[in-house]
Every structure is written in structure tokens, then in C-alpha cells.
Amino acid sequence: MDSKRNYQKELDNLIASLDGKKPRLLLHACCAPCSSYCLEYLKDYFDITLFFYNPNITDKEEFDKRYAELRRLVKEMNLGIDIICPTYCKEDFSSKVKGYEDCPEGGDRCPICYALRLAKACDYAEEKGYDYYCSTLSISPYKNCEKLNTIGEALAKGKKVKHLPNDFKKKGGYARSVELSKEYNLYRQNYCGCEFSKLQRENSI
């Protein structure tokens, strides 16, 4: 892993090279607050479709709540973009992280979760002929940007779809997402999504 890479600069350079073209981007969305800035930032440069695949979320009620907020955000931002939402199946996540239940937030369980969601997005993007794919996850200061990009690039190796380099927390991205969450009165959960992160957060209060 090359920790010296500046993924934001790579994205800036890529955008500068587009010369007015708008490639198709499948953007994996974890929630509305994280998506807000990413959509505001990318909408002028890419033809975006959102991909809401998050089997890590604690339960169907929480899943539906986050999905509803994402749909509302897209509508209120007047973006006119589609959202793909595969059927919620918690077992997709549970089976992958078996044996890693006791890992702390940010530990060895998280990259497994990144890979699960990115792989689903990558496969869909390849199948449907998108030019690029990536995730909104890097906007969070609690997510490992290097691992997200490394996993994303590895999954796209040998495929036609490319992974879009990103570090959305840069250029004030995270702070802007907080502002937009307030502006649109978005439900902003206080844990990542899985039952383990929720329990850790509750125990820290």
C-alpha cells in the first residue's frame, strides 16, 4: 500500500482531463449525509447512478430509513439521478465477517465490509457498462482511504470499468457534508451501520 498517494489530487487531475465529457459513474452510497457532498462535487463531471448496497446495516428498519433519506436527498437536490438498491440481505455481511465480531471499529473487520460492498458495486458497474465506480465511504474521517482505494482498484483489475480514485474528506468535503446534512435536515446516524459499531458506540457513551 502506498500511503503517499494523494487520491484527491489524482481525482482532480482526472476531472481536468475529461474536457467536458461526462463518463458514467456508479457511486456506491452508504447513506444520505455522506452522499450529499459527493453528489454536489461530482454531479458536474459525471453521469451518476447511486448504488445503495449495505447489508452491514443492523436491521431492515434502519436500512429502509437510510434508503428513504437518500431518496429524499436526491429529490430535494433536484438531481434527477437513479438509485439502484439491491435487496437487503444481512447474511451477505454476517457470513463474511464471521470470526471478526470482536474487532474494534476501524479494525480487521472493516476492510472485509469495504470489499463486500465495493465488489457488488464493481460487478454491477462492469455488467452495465459504466466507465467508473467508487464509494462515498472515503468522506468519513473514520474510514481508511488507502484501503478503500486499494481494494477498489484490485477489484477492477482486468475489467473494463475503472475505479475512480477518491478521498472525499479532502477539500473540506467532510465539513461540507455536515453543512448539507443540516441544510436538508438529514437523519445523521451516530454509528457506521453494523451492529458491532453500534454496540461500540453505545458502550462509549
PDB file of C-alpha atoms in Angstrom:
ATOM      1  CA  MET A   1       0.000   0.000   0.000  1.00  0.00           C
ATOM      2  CA  ASP A   2       1.402   3.366  -0.974  1.00  0.00           C
ATOM      3  CA  SER A   3       0.322   5.742   1.799  1.00  0.00           C
ATOM      4  CA  LYS A   4       1.974   8.656  -0.033  1.00  0.00           C
ATOM      5  CA  ARG A   5      -0.570   8.664  -2.835  1.00  0.00           C
ATOM      6  CA  ASN A   6      -2.789  11.722  -2.942  1.00  0.00           C
ATOM      7  CA  TYR A   7      -6.092  10.315  -4.161  1.00  0.00           C
ATOM      8  CA  GLN A   8      -7.774  13.720  -4.178  1.00  0.00           C
ATOM      9  CA  LYS A   9      -5.079  15.098  -6.467  1.00  0.00           C
ATOM     10  CA  GLU A  10      -5.462  12.064  -8.737  1.00  0.00           C
ATOM     11  CA  LEU A  11      -9.192  12.723  -8.950  1.00  0.00           C
ATOM     12  CA  ASP A  12      -8.618  16.424  -9.651  1.00  0.00           C
ATOM     13  CA  ASN A  13      -6.230  15.508 -12.477  1.00  0.00           C
ATOM     14  CA  LEU A  14      -8.685  13.002 -13.915  1.00  0.00           C
ATOM     15  CA  ILE A  15     -11.514  15.549 -13.863  1.00  0.00           C
ATOM     16  CA  ALA A  16      -9.264  18.122 -15.561  1.00  0.00           C
ATOM     17  CA  SER A  17      -8.607  15.621 -18.348  1.00  0.00           C
ATOM     18  CA  LEU A  18     -12.288  14.990 -19.128  1.00  0.00           C
ATOM     19  CA  ASP A  19     -12.503  18.018 -21.423  1.00  0.00           C
ATOM     20  CA  GLY A  20     -16.235  18.417 -20.994  1.00  0.00           C
ATOM     21  CA  LYS A  21     -17.086  14.719 -21.329  1.00  0.00           C
ATOM     22  CA  LYS A  22     -19.255  13.151 -18.608  1.00  0.00           C
ATOM     23  CA  PRO A  23     -18.303   9.500 -18.024  1.00  0.00           C
ATOM     24  CA  ARG A  24     -20.832   7.185 -16.405  1.00  0.00           C
ATOM     25  CA  LEU A  25     -20.118   6.704 -12.696  1.00  0.00           C
ATOM     26  CA  LEU A  26     -21.678   4.129 -10.385  1.00  0.00           C
ATOM     27  CA  LEU A  27     -21.354   5.683  -6.950  1.00  0.00           C
ATOM     28  CA  HIS A  28     -21.816   3.327  -4.024  1.00  0.00           C
ATOM     29  CA  ALA A  29     -23.728   5.264  -1.357  1.00  0.00           C
ATOM     30  CA  CYS A  30     -23.561   4.336   2.313  1.00  0.00           C
ATOM     31  CA  CYS A  31     -26.054   6.989   3.485  1.00  0.00           C
ATOM     32  CA  ALA A  32     -27.517  10.388   2.609  1.00  0.00           C
ATOM     33  CA  PRO A  33     -25.170  12.548   4.739  1.00  0.00           C
ATOM     34  CA  CYS A  34     -22.040  11.031   3.184  1.00  0.00           C
ATOM     35  CA  SER A  35     -23.555  11.174  -0.295  1.00  0.00           C
ATOM     36  CA  SER A  36     -24.533  14.839  -0.055  1.00  0.00           C
ATOM     37  CA  TYR A  37     -21.137  16.407  -0.668  1.00  0.00           C
ATOM     38  CA  CYS A  38     -20.032  13.674  -3.066  1.00  0.00           C
ATOM     39  CA  LEU A  39     -23.056  14.358  -5.260  1.00  0.00           C
ATOM     40  CA  GLU A  40     -22.602  18.114  -5.084  1.00  0.00           C
ATOM     41  CA  TYR A  41     -18.942  17.734  -6.034  1.00  0.00           C
ATOM     42  CA  LEU A  42     -19.225  15.103  -8.786  1.00  0.00           C
ATOM     43  CA  LYS A  43     -22.521  15.958 -10.499  1.00  0.00           C
ATOM     44  CA  ASP A  44     -20.996  18.429 -12.970  1.00  0.00           C
ATOM     45  CA  TYR A  45     -18.335  15.987 -14.143  1.00  0.00           C
ATOM     46  CA  PHE A  46     -20.006  12.562 -14.198  1.00  0.00           C
ATOM     47  CA  ASP A  47     -23.282  10.955 -15.212  1.00  0.00           C
ATOM     48  CA  ILE A  48     -24.018   9.426 -11.808  1.00  0.00           C
ATOM     49  CA  THR A  49     -26.099   6.476 -10.690  1.00  0.00           C
ATOM     50  CA  LEU A  50     -26.230   5.723  -6.966  1.00  0.00           C
ATOM     51  CA  PHE A  51     -25.844   2.158  -5.715  1.00  0.00           C
ATOM     52  CA  PHE A  52     -27.256   1.568  -2.236  1.00  0.00           C
ATOM     53  CA  TYR A  53     -25.868  -1.828  -1.260  1.00  0.00           C
ATOM     54  CA  ASN A  54     -25.322  -2.015   2.504  1.00  0.00           C
ATOM     55  CA  PRO A  55     -26.044  -5.444   4.025  1.00  0.00           C
ATOM     56  CA  ASN A  56     -23.914  -4.427   7.007  1.00  0.00           C
ATOM     57  CA  ILE A  57     -26.718  -2.207   8.332  1.00  0.00           C
ATOM     58  CA  THR A  58     -28.114  -3.504  11.622  1.00  0.00           C
ATOM     59  CA  ASP A  59     -31.664  -4.330  10.521  1.00  0.00           C
ATOM     60  CA  LYS A  60     -34.268  -3.747   7.814  1.00  0.00           C
ATOM     61  CA  GLU A  61     -35.854  -0.818   9.662  1.00  0.00           C
ATOM     62  CA  GLU A  62     -32.550   1.075   9.806  1.00  0.00           C
ATOM     63  CA  PHE A  63     -31.792   0.095   6.199  1.00  0.00           C
ATOM     64  CA  ASP A  64     -35.145   1.444   4.997  1.00  0.00           C
ATOM     65  CA  LYS A  65     -34.681   4.658   6.984  1.00  0.00           C
ATOM     66  CA  ARG A  66     -31.286   5.371   5.413  1.00  0.00           C
ATOM     67  CA  TYR A  67     -32.523   4.476   1.949  1.00  0.00           C
ATOM     68  CA  ALA A  68     -35.544   6.764   2.319  1.00  0.00           C
ATOM     69  CA  GLU A  69     -33.285   9.652   3.344  1.00  0.00           C
ATOM     70  CA  LEU A  70     -31.057   9.056   0.330  1.00  0.00           C
ATOM     71  CA  ARG A  71     -34.075   9.146  -1.997  1.00  0.00           C
ATOM     72  CA  ARG A  72     -35.305  12.344  -0.346  1.00  0.00           C
ATOM     73  CA  LEU A  73     -31.890  13.981  -0.671  1.00  0.00           C
ATOM     74  CA  VAL A  74     -31.675  13.205  -4.384  1.00  0.00           C
ATOM     75  CA  LYS A  75     -35.182  14.568  -4.912  1.00  0.00           C
ATOM     76  CA  GLU A  76     -34.585  17.756  -2.908  1.00  0.00           C
ATOM     77  CA  MET A  77     -31.232  18.379  -4.604  1.00  0.00           C
ATOM     78  CA  ASN A  78     -33.164  18.097  -7.884  1.00  0.00           C
ATOM     79  CA  LEU A  79     -30.524  15.804  -9.357  1.00  0.00           C
ATOM     80  CA  GLY A  80     -32.760  13.526 -11.397  1.00  0.00           C
ATOM     81  CA  ILE A  81     -30.462  10.536 -10.925  1.00  0.00           C
ATOM     82  CA  ASP A  82     -31.363   6.886 -10.437  1.00  0.00           C
ATOM     83  CA  ILE A  83     -30.732   4.854  -7.302  1.00  0.00           C
ATOM     84  CA  ILE A  84     -30.120   1.123  -7.573  1.00  0.00           C
ATOM     85  CA  CYS A  85     -30.984  -0.723  -4.356  1.00  0.00           C
ATOM     86  CA  PRO A  86     -30.284  -4.464  -4.224  1.00  0.00           C
ATOM     87  CA  THR A  87     -32.440  -6.424  -1.790  1.00  0.00           C
ATOM     88  CA  TYR A  88     -31.317  -6.126   1.825  1.00  0.00           C
ATOM     89  CA  CYS A  89     -29.746  -9.392   2.993  1.00  0.00           C
ATOM     90  CA  LYS A  90     -27.912  -9.169   6.304  1.00  0.00           C
ATOM     91  CA  GLU A  91     -26.482 -12.654   5.800  1.00  0.00           C
ATOM     92  CA  ASP A  92     -24.299 -11.263   2.974  1.00  0.00           C
ATOM     93  CA  PHE A  93     -22.437  -9.309   5.642  1.00  0.00           C
ATOM     94  CA  SER A  94     -22.703 -11.704   8.597  1.00  0.00           C
ATOM     95  CA  SER A  95     -21.198 -14.627   6.701  1.00  0.00           C
ATOM     96  CA  LYS A  96     -18.229 -12.532   5.553  1.00  0.00           C
ATOM     97  CA  VAL A  97     -17.290 -11.166   8.983  1.00  0.00           C
ATOM     98  CA  LYS A  98     -17.755 -14.380  10.952  1.00  0.00           C
ATOM     99  CA  GLY A  99     -14.872 -14.596  13.406  1.00  0.00           C
ATOM    100  CA  TYR A 100     -14.266 -10.843  13.321  1.00  0.00           C
ATOM    101  CA  GLU A 101     -17.188  -9.832  15.509  1.00  0.00           C
ATOM    102  CA  ASP A 102     -14.988  -8.629  18.370  1.00  0.00           C
ATOM    103  CA  CYS A 103     -12.751  -6.401  16.241  1.00  0.00           C
ATOM    104  CA  PRO A 104     -12.910  -2.706  17.142  1.00  0.00           C
ATOM    105  CA  GLU A 105     -14.299  -0.144  14.724  1.00  0.00           C
ATOM    106  CA  GLY A 106     -11.589   0.515  12.142  1.00  0.00           C
ATOM    107  CA  GLY A 107     -10.004  -2.895  12.742  1.00  0.00           C
ATOM    108  CA  ASP A 108      -9.728  -6.001  10.567  1.00  0.00           C
ATOM    109  CA  ARG A 109     -13.486  -6.383  10.117  1.00  0.00           C
ATOM    110  CA  CYS A 110     -13.899  -3.073   8.272  1.00  0.00           C
ATOM    111  CA  PRO A 111     -11.829  -3.869   5.134  1.00  0.00           C
ATOM    112  CA  ILE A 112     -13.897  -7.049   4.738  1.00  0.00           C
ATOM    113  CA  CYS A 113     -17.014  -4.884   4.746  1.00  0.00           C
ATOM    114  CA  TYR A 114     -15.450  -2.417   2.297  1.00  0.00           C
ATOM    115  CA  ALA A 115     -14.583  -5.261  -0.067  1.00  0.00           C
ATOM    116  CA  LEU A 116     -18.054  -6.797   0.143  1.00  0.00           C
ATOM    117  CA  ARG A 117     -19.804  -3.589  -0.869  1.00  0.00           C
ATOM    118  CA  LEU A 118     -17.229  -2.487  -3.423  1.00  0.00           C
ATOM    119  CA  ALA A 119     -17.233  -5.917  -5.098  1.00  0.00           C
ATOM    120  CA  LYS A 120     -21.004  -5.786  -5.567  1.00  0.00           C
ATOM    121  CA  ALA A 121     -20.728  -2.273  -7.000  1.00  0.00           C
ATOM    122  CA  CYS A 122     -17.825  -3.222  -9.261  1.00  0.00           C
ATOM    123  CA  ASP A 123     -19.646  -6.252 -10.662  1.00  0.00           C
ATOM    124  CA  TYR A 124     -22.777  -4.210 -11.353  1.00  0.00           C
ATOM    125  CA  ALA A 125     -20.784  -1.401 -12.960  1.00  0.00           C
ATOM    126  CA  GLU A 126     -18.941  -3.867 -15.193  1.00  0.00           C
ATOM    127  CA  GLU A 127     -22.143  -5.643 -16.181  1.00  0.00           C
ATOM    128  CA  LYS A 128     -23.957  -2.401 -17.042  1.00  0.00           C
ATOM    129  CA  GLY A 129     -21.093  -0.755 -18.894  1.00  0.00           C
ATOM    130  CA  TYR A 130     -20.168   2.076 -16.527  1.00  0.00           C
ATOM    131  CA  ASP A 131     -16.875   3.858 -17.053  1.00  0.00           C
ATOM    132  CA  TYR A 132     -16.043   4.265 -13.347  1.00  0.00           C
ATOM    133  CA  TYR A 133     -17.188   3.183  -9.928  1.00  0.00           C
ATOM    134  CA  CYS A 134     -16.274   4.130  -6.350  1.00  0.00           C
ATOM    135  CA  SER A 135     -17.827   4.656  -2.919  1.00  0.00           C
ATOM    136  CA  THR A 136     -18.798   7.626  -0.778  1.00  0.00           C
ATOM    137  CA  LEU A 137     -17.161   5.903   2.210  1.00  0.00           C
ATOM    138  CA  SER A 138     -13.897   7.841   1.972  1.00  0.00           C
ATOM    139  CA  ILE A 139     -15.641  11.020   3.107  1.00  0.00           C
ATOM    140  CA  SER A 140     -15.678   9.714   6.660  1.00  0.00           C
ATOM    141  CA  PRO A 141     -12.654  10.552   8.844  1.00  0.00           C
ATOM    142  CA  TYR A 142     -13.177   7.116  10.424  1.00  0.00           C
ATOM    143  CA  LYS A 143     -12.666   5.200   7.176  1.00  0.00           C
ATOM    144  CA  ASN A 144      -9.281   4.114   5.830  1.00  0.00           C
ATOM    145  CA  CYS A 145      -8.964   5.875   2.485  1.00  0.00           C
ATOM    146  CA  GLU A 146      -5.886   3.931   1.384  1.00  0.00           C
ATOM    147  CA  LYS A 147      -7.572   0.580   1.987  1.00  0.00           C
ATOM    148  CA  LEU A 148     -10.742   1.698   0.227  1.00  0.00           C
ATOM    149  CA  ASN A 149      -8.836   2.763  -2.882  1.00  0.00           C
ATOM    150  CA  THR A 150      -6.531  -0.251  -2.843  1.00  0.00           C
ATOM    151  CA  ILE A 151      -9.477  -2.642  -2.620  1.00  0.00           C
ATOM    152  CA  GLY A 152     -11.422  -0.727  -5.259  1.00  0.00           C
ATOM    153  CA  GLU A 153      -8.515  -0.800  -7.710  1.00  0.00           C
ATOM    154  CA  ALA A 154      -7.823  -4.506  -7.114  1.00  0.00           C
ATOM    155  CA  LEU A 155     -11.450  -5.411  -7.798  1.00  0.00           C
ATOM    156  CA  ALA A 156     -11.418  -3.505 -11.102  1.00  0.00           C
ATOM    157  CA  LYS A 157      -8.186  -5.116 -12.320  1.00  0.00           C
ATOM    158  CA  GLY A 158      -8.787  -6.871 -15.624  1.00  0.00           C
ATOM    159  CA  LYS A 159     -12.241  -5.311 -16.026  1.00  0.00           C
ATOM    160  CA  LYS A 160     -13.441  -2.595 -18.382  1.00  0.00           C
ATOM    161  CA  VAL A 161     -14.783  -0.461 -15.537  1.00  0.00           C
ATOM    162  CA  LYS A 162     -12.195   1.612 -13.673  1.00  0.00           C
ATOM    163  CA  HIS A 163     -12.082   2.548 -10.016  1.00  0.00           C
ATOM    164  CA  LEU A 164     -12.341   6.307  -9.522  1.00  0.00           C
ATOM    165  CA  PRO A 165      -9.590   7.448  -7.124  1.00  0.00           C
ATOM    166  CA  ASN A 166     -11.078   9.403  -4.254  1.00  0.00           C
ATOM    167  CA  ASP A 167     -10.604  10.912  -0.838  1.00  0.00           C
ATOM    168  CA  PHE A 168     -13.836  12.837  -0.443  1.00  0.00           C
ATOM    169  CA  LYS A 169     -12.997  14.159   3.017  1.00  0.00           C
ATOM    170  CA  LYS A 170     -10.346  16.400   1.414  1.00  0.00           C
ATOM    171  CA  LYS A 171     -11.051  19.941   0.205  1.00  0.00           C
ATOM    172  CA  GLY A 172     -13.384  20.388   3.155  1.00  0.00           C
ATOM    173  CA  GLY A 173     -15.600  17.543   1.967  1.00  0.00           C
ATOM    174  CA  TYR A 174     -16.499  16.147   5.362  1.00  0.00           C
ATOM    175  CA  ALA A 175     -17.256  19.593   6.803  1.00  0.00           C
ATOM    176  CA  ARG A 176     -19.415  20.362   3.770  1.00  0.00           C
ATOM    177  CA  SER A 177     -21.338  17.105   4.238  1.00  0.00           C
ATOM    178  CA  VAL A 178     -22.148  18.202   7.793  1.00  0.00           C
ATOM    179  CA  GLU A 179     -23.393  21.559   6.472  1.00  0.00           C
ATOM    180  CA  LEU A 180     -25.533  19.889   3.811  1.00  0.00           C
ATOM    181  CA  SER A 181     -26.944  17.453   6.372  1.00  0.00           C
ATOM    182  CA  LYS A 182     -28.153  20.431   8.402  1.00  0.00           C
ATOM    183  CA  GLU A 183     -29.421  22.236   5.305  1.00  0.00           C
ATOM    184  CA  TYR A 184     -31.536  19.254   4.214  1.00  0.00           C
ATOM    185  CA  ASN A 185     -32.301  18.161   7.795  1.00  0.00           C
ATOM    186  CA  LEU A 186     -30.937  14.687   7.099  1.00  0.00           C
ATOM    187  CA  TYR A 187     -31.072  11.806   9.519  1.00  0.00           C
ATOM    188  CA  ARG A 188     -27.436  11.524  10.593  1.00  0.00           C
ATOM    189  CA  GLN A 189     -26.817   8.243  12.389  1.00  0.00           C
ATOM    190  CA  ASN A 190     -24.183   8.132  15.142  1.00  0.00           C
ATOM    191  CA  TYR A 191     -22.640   4.811  14.102  1.00  0.00           C
ATOM    192  CA  CYS A 192     -21.351   3.395  10.838  1.00  0.00           C
ATOM    193  CA  GLY A 193     -24.011   0.797  10.246  1.00  0.00           C
ATOM    194  CA  CYS A 194     -23.285  -2.648  11.630  1.00  0.00           C
ATOM    195  CA  GLU A 195     -24.439  -3.977  14.990  1.00  0.00           C
ATOM    196  CA  PHE A 196     -20.834  -4.102  16.180  1.00  0.00           C
ATOM    197  CA  SER A 197     -20.156  -0.424  15.508  1.00  0.00           C
ATOM    198  CA  LYS A 198     -23.491   0.427  17.143  1.00  0.00           C
ATOM    199  CA  LEU A 199     -22.628  -1.549  20.270  1.00  0.00           C
ATOM    200  CA  GLN A 200     -19.166   0.032  20.461  1.00  0.00           C
ATOM    201  CA  ARG A 201     -20.684   3.499  20.174  1.00  0.00           C
ATOM    202  CA  GLU A 202     -23.294   2.749  22.851  1.00  0.00           C
ATOM    203  CA  ASN A 203     -20.620   1.409  25.218  1.00  0.00           C
ATOM    204  CA  SER A 204     -18.522   4.540  24.761  1.00  0.00           C
ATOM    205  CA  ILE A 205     -21.305   6.875  25.855  1.00  0.00           C
TER     206      ILE A 205
END
